[in-house]
């Protein structure tokens, strides 16, 4: 059982257990709801004929991929549809006895935040940067109650304590930028639950958070819900979260409900093909050892790789911070500290760790995008000793695929030209040869050569990521760095892109440096895994060594925090991070503790 | 914070030094001869030469500049060639009037510009929005002497609400301030509109709505402080634009400020006054920018002064 909130704000009571589904009168009843959005090509229905009801204390998960209408549904219930483009075209939303769809804006204001509250996906941008936490929290209470200033302040402190924020009183004077993402999301939850609403809508509340923080936030939502009896609508694309949290599940696709049912039934006996496909596409962590590591590693017992594609030793990346009267460097961010690893041909090495652990900076150093100290050797050539032209030649061998396929393609260039650009930059072939090469690449990544003259906005997210892959392949690289390259994609698309990456590796013998926060994806694609914490590698080994025999406590916590997409394996309590991850900023001259890795067998290196 | 201000003040002193060198050089290279202006048409070449020696204008450029600079550092701006009095006294006598005019103009700019921008952003795409934006465009593009004469004609001559010119009561202040502020008001309206539209799209506005806050509260408490940031940075730059504007506006309205002083000095090549007014203006611009930078962290806690 979890810790009960310290104060009376959330009135802990054991009698408020969730009632058996269907017996109580519904708190929220949505019937035949349709939402239309007006666009350039007329009105388009984004939610069609959706009906569901929600009882007190119940958790309903609405699952689906992007464009399924799940967010629009929640905005429609809140009366927050983007004006004037979107509107409710049919159906009703009843909260108790009140019909919300016909309510005036001023009466709806009294409902919002008081009886129906909402938390959003992006904790980093969902709080107003120029107002203090206290101000934002108290105004949510003030607007719906007639309490005195002191009472409101007391309620605000209680709400912060209920979401387990340490030093609640001091937080009131802080500003959002002084808090981490997980803390901010807790503030959002405190704000939403301060008035004990009948219904809480959480739209992807943990998607932007690190996996260890995700567990805490989910547990918090579950505990608070149990204490207050609030009905929860949880909108998510993550089937692991669904399995962990839901009583009932609605699966949506293209604005319509595909299937609804009890969480156990949805996972064990899905009725529709779409649900089955969705579940099949979810990357799972296989706890049982079964897949043999690539032959290369069995041969190299000591963990050293002969003739690696890339070899990094004692890599350090530090960023200077200026301060003091003369603006001298007085502190440094120790982003990467003494990182060493090797990647062989045909191999996928994954870097995992939470945001800020230095995994992306490591990748940038290898790609030559940030200054570094230490040695990076690609194909036997040390990058730091090379002239400008030689370094450019080496860069051909190292290509990158970024996280956001929407932002990493110039919207004003044709996709064919985008893929051709690396060839132009390195002056390879003439115009016709290059066009042929681009056409080949398009076919190879599963697009057609006929699409070369289109612009990026005409493609879906998955297709755009394929274009990025084609661009990375254009120069026949030896090493591709994939920085969170599938994180922004829906699971079904993600699975297809991962398969493409694996196929390309088999065909061309490319090595991947795969960077991800998603442990399940990492477990599926990697040959070897390195776990980073505060800029240093704390554990590195083959996939099976790291996932089935994790030695470092941080690795164990990372693996344990991943929600398992199986409602039978629901956890009562998640591993909790008692404090925030320490900062990597140090004063000049203050050296971080250097971890030493020792071999625990078979090249499995663990920090002591 | 204090270290920051001291560092900025040192930088400011260097900027002012640069301004003094450039202005002095430009005035030195000027084809008009101040001595001829002083001596008058009928003076003999001998008289002209005497005056030149008396004023030290026969010396090479660097000696002249060095002498001006050393005097300046001891607080001596020199004597006017024509008016036969200390430049510092002339400026001090007229500075309050100009500062008053500038404060009036800033108030007009902010009041008119920000409210126009706010309304236009909220009513985006409507007829109101389009009307306001066309109006702001007129404000931005109309020359100040035309605006000034137009305001004079309508509100002073025809309606008789305000005096035609002069200095003394708040009534005298209204039309000059409006004339000086209308240009900036046009800019602010456009900036505020785009900044506000951008802010209204942010996630935290959606959060504020989800809390059940009324529209007015959301606009004023959540959106406005975020939207005003770029405008605050602009106020510092604006003071520079004012310095050009007051020359025109003070002439049109007979306002006894340093703009008029400068205008008279330019006509008569009265170099010490031109130098003095230029340095005071440069000071105002530098301080205005510093002030805008100091105010910014109070609006946005993310901004740190280093």
XYZ file of C-alpha atoms in Angstrom, chain A residues 75 78-81 105-106 109-110 112-114 116-118 120-122 125-131 135-137 139-140 143-144 175 177 188 191 322-327 331, chain B residues 2-8 10 199 202-215 217-218 220-227 229 297-304 306:
86
model
C -11.158 18.804 -25.056
C -13.839 20.267 -21.055
C -15.393 22.709 -23.527
C -11.889 23.638 -24.633
C -12.084 22.727 -28.311
C -18.990 29.939 -21.478
C -19.381 31.707 -18.129
C -15.961 28.321 -16.355
C -17.538 27.421 -13.028
C -13.932 23.667 -15.263
C -11.311 23.157 -12.637
C -13.952 22.659 -9.957
C -13.928 18.533 -14.189
C -10.186 19.121 -14.184
C -7.513 18.345 -16.716
C -1.805 17.899 -20.037
C 1.067 16.172 -21.743
C 3.741 18.855 -21.628
C 5.074 24.370 -21.182
C 1.804 23.925 -19.322
C 2.690 26.256 -16.458
C 2.918 30.007 -16.965
C 6.646 30.898 -16.873
C 6.204 34.376 -15.388
C 3.890 33.507 -12.479
C 0.094 32.201 -7.615
C -0.919 29.619 -10.184
C -2.026 27.157 -7.558
C -5.823 31.186 -8.251
C -7.222 27.795 -9.196
C -11.759 31.194 -8.477
C -14.078 28.432 -7.273
C 8.816 29.688 -10.592
C 11.682 26.998 -14.575
C -0.225 20.326 -12.427
C -3.687 22.153 -9.225
C 29.902 32.429 -17.152
C 29.425 34.368 -13.965
C 30.987 36.877 -11.628
C 31.925 40.472 -12.225
C 34.049 39.952 -15.323
C 31.880 37.197 -16.744
C 31.163 26.779 -13.406
C 24.919 45.348 -8.748
C 27.971 43.880 -10.484
C 25.902 43.734 -13.659
C 24.857 47.379 -13.387
C 28.421 48.528 -12.698
C 29.695 46.563 -15.676
C 26.999 48.011 -17.890
C 31.461 51.026 -17.611
C 1.163 33.774 -26.320
C 0.722 28.534 -25.599
C -0.044 25.535 -23.444
C -0.231 27.536 -20.221
C -3.155 29.541 -21.558
C -4.988 26.252 -22.087
C -4.087 25.298 -18.507
C -5.502 28.599 -17.265
C -8.730 27.929 -19.141
C -8.888 24.407 -17.742
C -8.749 25.911 -14.231
C -11.989 27.722 -14.955
C -10.561 31.252 -15.025
C -12.632 33.923 -16.725
C -11.452 35.240 -20.073
C -8.333 37.156 -15.975
C -6.597 34.898 -18.464
C -4.566 40.206 -18.176
C -2.902 37.926 -15.656
C -1.609 35.082 -17.803
C -1.185 36.408 -21.329
C -0.308 40.087 -20.884
C 2.920 39.758 -18.811
C 4.256 37.218 -21.287
C 3.284 39.261 -24.318
C 8.362 41.305 -22.837
C 13.831 40.139 -14.873
C 11.014 41.572 -12.792
C 8.556 40.651 -15.529
C 10.134 37.342 -16.516
C 11.856 35.478 -13.650
C 13.706 33.285 -16.168
C 15.871 36.229 -17.231
C 19.023 36.484 -15.156
C 24.926 38.459 -15.662
